[in-house]
XYZ file of C-alpha atoms in Angstrom:
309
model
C 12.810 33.684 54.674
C 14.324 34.355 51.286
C 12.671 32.292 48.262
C 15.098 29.761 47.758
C 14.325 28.720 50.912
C 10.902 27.867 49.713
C 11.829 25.427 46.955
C 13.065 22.340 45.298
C 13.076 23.454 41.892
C 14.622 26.608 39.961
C 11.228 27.338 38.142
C 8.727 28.352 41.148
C 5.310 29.238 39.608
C 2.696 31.584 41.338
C -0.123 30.974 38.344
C -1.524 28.100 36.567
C 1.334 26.423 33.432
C 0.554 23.540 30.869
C 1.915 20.900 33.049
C -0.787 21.097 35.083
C -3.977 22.099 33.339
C -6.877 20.507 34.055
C -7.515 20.069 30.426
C -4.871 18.495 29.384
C -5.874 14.902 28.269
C -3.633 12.648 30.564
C -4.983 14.322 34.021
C -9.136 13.675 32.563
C -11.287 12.803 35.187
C -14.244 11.665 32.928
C -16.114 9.187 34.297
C -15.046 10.161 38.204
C -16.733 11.309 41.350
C -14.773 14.210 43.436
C -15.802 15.124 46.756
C -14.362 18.046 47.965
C -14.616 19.323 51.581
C -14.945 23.275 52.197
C -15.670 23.788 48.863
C -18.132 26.338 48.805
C -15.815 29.355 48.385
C -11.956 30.299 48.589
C -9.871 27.477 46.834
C -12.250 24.644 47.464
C -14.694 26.543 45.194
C -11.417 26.865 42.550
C -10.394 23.082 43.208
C -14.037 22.164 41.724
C -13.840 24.122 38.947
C -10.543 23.040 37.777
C -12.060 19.096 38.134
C -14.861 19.986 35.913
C -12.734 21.601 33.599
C -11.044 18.213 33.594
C -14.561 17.025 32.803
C -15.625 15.015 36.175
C -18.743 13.530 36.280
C -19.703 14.165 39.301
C -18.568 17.282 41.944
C -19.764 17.189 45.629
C -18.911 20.278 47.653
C -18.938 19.986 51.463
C -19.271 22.765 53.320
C -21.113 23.730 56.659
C -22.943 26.990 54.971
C -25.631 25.863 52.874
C -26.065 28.926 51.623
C -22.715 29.109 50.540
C -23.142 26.119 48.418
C -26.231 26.677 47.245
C -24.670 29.729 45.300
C -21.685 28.187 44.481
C -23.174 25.148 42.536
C -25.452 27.607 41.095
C -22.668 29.256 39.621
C -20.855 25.932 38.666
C -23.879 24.664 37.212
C -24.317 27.850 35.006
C -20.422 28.370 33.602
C -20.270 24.738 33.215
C -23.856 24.335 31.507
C -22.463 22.746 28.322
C -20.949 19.895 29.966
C -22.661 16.806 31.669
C -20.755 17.281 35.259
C -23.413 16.855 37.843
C -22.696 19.125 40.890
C -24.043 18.484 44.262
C -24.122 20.697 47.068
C -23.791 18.826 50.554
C -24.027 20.278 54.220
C -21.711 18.639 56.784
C -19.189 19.698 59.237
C -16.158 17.251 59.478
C -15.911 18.304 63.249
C -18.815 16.090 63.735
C -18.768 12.518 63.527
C -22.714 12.299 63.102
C -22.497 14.229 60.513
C -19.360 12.935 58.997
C -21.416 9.490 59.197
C -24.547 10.148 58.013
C -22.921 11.962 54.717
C -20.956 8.921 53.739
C -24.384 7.124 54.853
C -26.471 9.305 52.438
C -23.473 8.514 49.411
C -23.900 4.549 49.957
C -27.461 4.444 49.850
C -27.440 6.381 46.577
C -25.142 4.041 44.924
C -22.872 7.204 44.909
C -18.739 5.916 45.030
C -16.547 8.365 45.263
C -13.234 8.412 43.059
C -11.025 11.536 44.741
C -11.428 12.947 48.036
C -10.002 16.400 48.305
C -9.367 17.464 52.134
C -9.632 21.116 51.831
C -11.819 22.317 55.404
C -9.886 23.561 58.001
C -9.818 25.020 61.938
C -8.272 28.300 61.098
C -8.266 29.339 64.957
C -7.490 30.062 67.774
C -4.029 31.475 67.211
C -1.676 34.012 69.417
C 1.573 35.023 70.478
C 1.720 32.851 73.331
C 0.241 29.277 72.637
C 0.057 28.258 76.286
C -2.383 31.053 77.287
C -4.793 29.542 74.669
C -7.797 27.668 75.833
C -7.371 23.988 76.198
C -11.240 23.511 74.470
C -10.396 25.880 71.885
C -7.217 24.619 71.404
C -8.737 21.254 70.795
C -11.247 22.435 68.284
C -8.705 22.833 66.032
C -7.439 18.882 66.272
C -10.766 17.779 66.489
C -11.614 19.222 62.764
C -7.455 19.457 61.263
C -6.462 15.743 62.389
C -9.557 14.401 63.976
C -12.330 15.067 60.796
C -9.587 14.623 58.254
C -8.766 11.185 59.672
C -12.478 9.843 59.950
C -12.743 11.491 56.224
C -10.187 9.538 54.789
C -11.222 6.535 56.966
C -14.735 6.646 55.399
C -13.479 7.160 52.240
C -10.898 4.030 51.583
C -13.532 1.464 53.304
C -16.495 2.292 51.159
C -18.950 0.215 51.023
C -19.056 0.247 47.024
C -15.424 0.248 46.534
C -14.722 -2.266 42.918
C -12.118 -4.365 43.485
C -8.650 -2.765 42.207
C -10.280 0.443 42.000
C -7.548 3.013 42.523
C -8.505 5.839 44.930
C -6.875 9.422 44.899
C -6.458 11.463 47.807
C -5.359 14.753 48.068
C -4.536 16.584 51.053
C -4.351 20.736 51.244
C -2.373 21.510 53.634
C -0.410 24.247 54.997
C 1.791 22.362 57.631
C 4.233 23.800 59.689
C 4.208 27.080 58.700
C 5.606 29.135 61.040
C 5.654 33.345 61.060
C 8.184 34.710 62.956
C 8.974 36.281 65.640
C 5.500 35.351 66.500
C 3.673 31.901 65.877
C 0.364 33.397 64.895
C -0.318 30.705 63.204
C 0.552 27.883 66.051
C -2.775 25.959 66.325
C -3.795 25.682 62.586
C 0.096 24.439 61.345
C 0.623 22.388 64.034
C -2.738 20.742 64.158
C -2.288 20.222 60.142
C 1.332 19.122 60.646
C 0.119 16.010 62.632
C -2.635 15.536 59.803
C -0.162 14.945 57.322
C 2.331 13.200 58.991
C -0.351 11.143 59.759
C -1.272 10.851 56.004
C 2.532 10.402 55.376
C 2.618 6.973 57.739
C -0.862 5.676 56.550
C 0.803 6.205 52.732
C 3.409 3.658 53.560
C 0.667 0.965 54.684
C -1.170 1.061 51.492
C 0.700 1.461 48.191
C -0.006 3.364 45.221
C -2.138 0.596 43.177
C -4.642 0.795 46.580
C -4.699 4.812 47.244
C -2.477 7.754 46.162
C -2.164 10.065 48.623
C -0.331 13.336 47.935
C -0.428 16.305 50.213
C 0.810 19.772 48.863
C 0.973 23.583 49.720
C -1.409 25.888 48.546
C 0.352 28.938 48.219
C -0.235 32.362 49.638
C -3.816 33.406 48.765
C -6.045 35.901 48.999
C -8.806 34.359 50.400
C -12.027 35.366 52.186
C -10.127 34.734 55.312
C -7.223 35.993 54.484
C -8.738 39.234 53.270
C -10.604 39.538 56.961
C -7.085 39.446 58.251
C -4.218 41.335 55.845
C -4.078 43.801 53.069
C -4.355 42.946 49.590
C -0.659 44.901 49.234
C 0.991 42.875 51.787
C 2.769 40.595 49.531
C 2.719 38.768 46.433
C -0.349 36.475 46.470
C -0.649 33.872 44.687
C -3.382 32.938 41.608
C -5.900 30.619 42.804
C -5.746 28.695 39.503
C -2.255 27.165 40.628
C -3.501 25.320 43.254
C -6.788 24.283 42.087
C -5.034 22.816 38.804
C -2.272 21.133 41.039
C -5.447 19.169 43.134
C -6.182 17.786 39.970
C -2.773 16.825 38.665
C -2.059 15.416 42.129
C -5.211 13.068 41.873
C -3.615 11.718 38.581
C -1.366 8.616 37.662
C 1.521 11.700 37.010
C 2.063 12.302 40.393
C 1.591 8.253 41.170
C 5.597 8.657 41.739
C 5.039 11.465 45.332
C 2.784 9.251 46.959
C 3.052 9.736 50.503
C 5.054 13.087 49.815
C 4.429 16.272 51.165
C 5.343 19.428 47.977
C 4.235 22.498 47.207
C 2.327 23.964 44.323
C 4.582 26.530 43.284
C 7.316 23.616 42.530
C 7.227 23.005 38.846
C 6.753 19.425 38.348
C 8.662 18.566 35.236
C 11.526 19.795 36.488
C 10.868 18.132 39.793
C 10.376 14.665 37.848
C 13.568 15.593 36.245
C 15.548 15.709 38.955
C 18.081 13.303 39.366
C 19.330 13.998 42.846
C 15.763 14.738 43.995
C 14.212 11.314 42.119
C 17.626 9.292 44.637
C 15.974 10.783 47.658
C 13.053 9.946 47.304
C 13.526 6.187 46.636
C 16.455 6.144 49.362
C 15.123 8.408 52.238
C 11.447 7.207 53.437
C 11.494 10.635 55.356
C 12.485 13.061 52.598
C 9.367 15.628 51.726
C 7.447 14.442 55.071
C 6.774 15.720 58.170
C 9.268 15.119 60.558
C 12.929 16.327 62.288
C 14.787 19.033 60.763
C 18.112 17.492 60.500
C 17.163 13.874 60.484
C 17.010 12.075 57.029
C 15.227 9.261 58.528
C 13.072 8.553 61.413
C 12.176 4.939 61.743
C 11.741 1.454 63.504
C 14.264 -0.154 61.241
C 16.820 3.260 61.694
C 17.073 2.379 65.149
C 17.436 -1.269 64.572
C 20.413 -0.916 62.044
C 23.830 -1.773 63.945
């Protein structure tokens, strides 16, 4: 797959730019609460420091280590010890309802509302050569937590309890959807699973407008991450800088990118020249489908394309 195949825009960025950075004054999340799930380590971990660098108020990690969090707000808590961010470590697995539950539960009942949810957690496995000698439970493990958890996440989080009338919620969806590696799928149950999950997010975006939610999912990038380190060699390819993503989660959770709501992208795209875009800014208000999941081929896939004589 050559590069160009990769992107929308001529600039493609593998680090951190201005555009972006969480300290620039329009994407300031003073004043905000940002829950972020798996973000004990990898680019959850990098995703909360870029939101208190954009001075948040408030930074819940999720994670189902506690031990894991426990060290990573201790090291939030000491490089960001001039600032007033609170961070809070929580244990949950979003594979579990109860426990999905009884954190949202625990967030009500301490008057805690949360501004941006960042869906980070994933079901990495099982993956293969051949997807149909996986096993079904296994298989399933990987809905349960990719489309199952993210759903009842996102659920919990638009019908809070302590929601303010006209409050604007952000969402923000990591996702690495439909990824495939050829010749073999090796990565079949993960990109498929988190294909559905932001389709999903894609339809649910066109039932509740901007004003309500903003719901952007985007592409990480290629990084070296604890899992991917378990897995391939540091001089494989060209990995990516943490920093791009973790800045992006915060521009995407800002009115800047109120205009890709519903819109799968990528983090390497840069976005002034994707805002600048002409041809690009048509498609998007003419083609409901363009930059979500769907058909290869097929602009549009809808009720009212079928009804049109």
């Amino acid at each position: 797959m050559s590069l160009n195949s990769l992107t929308l825009t001529r600039i493609y960025h593998r680090d951190t730019y201005p555009a972006i950075s969480p300290t620039k004054p329009s994407l300031n999340q003073a004043g905000k609460t940002i829950l972020i799930t798996g973000g004990g380590s990898g680019i959850g971990f990098e995703i909360a420091r870029s939101f208190a660098k954009a001075a948040a108020s408030r930074i819940i990690i999720v994670g189902r280590r506690s031990s894991v969090l426990d060290a990573a707000v201790a090291k939030l808590r000491d490089e960001f010890k001039d600032s007033t961010a609170e961070f809070i470590p929580r244990q949950g697995d979003i594979g579990d309802d109860s426990s999905i539950i009884a954190l949202w539960d625990s967030l009500n009942s301490q008057n805690i509302f949360v501004n941006v949810l960042v869906l980070n957690a994933a079901h990495l496995y099982p993956n293969g050569p051949d997807t149909l000698r996986i096993d079904k439970g296994e298989f399933m493990a990987a809905f349960n937590v990719n489309v199952g958890g993210n759903f009842f996440m996102s659920s919990k989080f638009v019908n809070q309890p302590l929601h303010p009338k006209g409050q604007q919620l952000n969402l923000v969806n990591v996702s690495t959807a439909g990824i495939h590696m050829n010749p073999a799928p090796t990565q079949n149950t993960y990109s498929t699973s988190k294909a559905a999950f932001t389709a999903l997010l894609g339809r649910i975006a066109d039932e509740h407008p901007v004003e309500d939610v903003q719901i952007i999912s985007f592409h990480p990038g290629a990084l070296y991450s604890e899992s991917a380190s378990a897995n391939f060699d540091k001089n494989l390819i060209n990995w990516d800088e943490m920093a791009l993503p973790a800045d992006y989660a915060v521009w995407a959770a800002s009115p800047e990118a109120s205009w890709l709501h519903g819109r799968f992208v990528w983090a390497h795209w840069d976005v002034e020249e994707l805002k600048s875009d002409k041809d690009i800014l048509k498609r998007l208000e003419q083609e409901t489908g363009f930059l979500k999941v769907g058909v290869q081929g097929l602009a549009e896939i809808s009720i009212e394309a079928f009804m049109k004589k």
